[in-house]
Structures are given as C-alpha cells and as structure tokens.
C-alpha cells in the first residue's frame, strides 16, 4: 500500500512531497472497523490523527442537558477531528464514531506535529485546513440553529443534485449530516417524494423540482 500517495489525497497533505511524508508513512496504520465503532471519546487525549479512506465518521459533542450535537461528518479523504493533535496532550473536542464500515489511516500525533511544523508548505496547508474547518462549523451551526429540517434537507439535495441523480448515503449518515435522526429524515424524504420534488429508486435520488426545493430553503 502506497501510504504517501494515500496521504496526498487528503487536502492537508496534498502539496507535500513523498519524501516529506516518509516519516508519517513509516508510522501510519490502516484500520478497518465496523459501523458504530468509537475511534475516540470526547475528552480523551488526542494522541493520533484519523484520516478516512472509505466510509464515514461522525464527530459529535455532548451539550448541556445531554443533547448530542453533530459537528461534522468526515467522508473519504477527509480528516476526522484534527486540530487538537497539533497541541501537546490536548483532549479530543468530539467523540468520533463510524457510521458505516470504515477504513481509516491513523497517524501518531507526535509524528504529525514534527512533520508539519518542519515544513513551511505543510504549515501553510494546516492553517488553510483549520480556517476551512472553522468556516464549515460556523455555517453548520447557523443552519442547525436557524433552519428547520426540511430546509436543511432541501439544501442538501440541491447541493448534491446531478442530472442522472446521485446515491444517497445511509440514513444514519444523512441524519448525522443534517443534525437529526434516521427515522425523521426518512419521513421527510418520503414527504418530498410524495410531493414530486424528488424521485427515488433504491438509494439513488434525482431532484425533479429544484424550484420548489429552493422555495423550501428560503
């Protein structure tokens, strides 16, 4: 397995040379885990970085009152968590749980810090990665607080729409992405189908009335 090539598929390491990534490749481990596996608990020391190769990882935080808040869902070629590994002995800001059978590449935090901080190019890529992650989290929090599920689902469908349709993720993955639960998302998809806004064939969805979906988004 060409670990440097896998690392370069991730935006954080896409500009790095194979030589610069050699130290990470030597200590990287590939894990194949089942759906529902907890990779890290919120509050535990962040001693490794997780890069999703396939599948999906749900990052969640427990808010006051015990409510679970979805922070993001990391898919293929994305970093699950991340920023805390660049601080010595920092705790995980979220619990990381696989939503589907998932393959992840794990990198020791100490090795990641040494490699990134020794390279100006990688340090710049890290700043860009953290800025993107912050912007994504802010936008997500605004959507969760200010919009209803129907509007969030409509926006998701419009964002991913393709002329020939696109494959839906599992109900669990989609629900986590939208900050809801699978049963409620399934009912809302059924409602959109009955209203003629989408067509569904197995797990492939095609937007059939984009104008009305845009009206729902507002």
Tab-separated table of C-alpha atoms in Angstrom, residues 19 22 28-29 50 52 78 94 101 121 143 149 161 165 174 177 181 210:
chain	number	residue	atom	x	y	z
A	19	UNK	CA	9.956	12.469	0.784
A	22	UNK	CA	8.085	9.416	4.621
A	28	UNK	CA	0.908	5.030	9.794
A	29	UNK	CA	-1.568	2.231	10.479
A	50	UNK	CA	-7.590	9.896	11.782
A	52	UNK	CA	-10.884	8.496	6.436
A	78	UNK	CA	-11.107	13.861	4.918
A	94	UNK	CA	-15.600	15.485	19.873
A	101	UNK	CA	-17.908	0.050	7.754
A	121	UNK	CA	4.368	24.269	2.950
A	143	UNK	CA	-28.047	26.071	9.651
A	149	UNK	CA	-35.010	20.024	8.912
A	161	UNK	CA	-28.059	17.171	-7.359
A	165	UNK	CA	-29.290	11.512	-9.856
A	174	UNK	CA	-27.585	11.551	6.248
A	177	UNK	CA	-25.111	15.331	8.436
A	181	UNK	CA	-32.290	11.125	13.493
A	210	UNK	CA	-35.497	22.259	-7.985
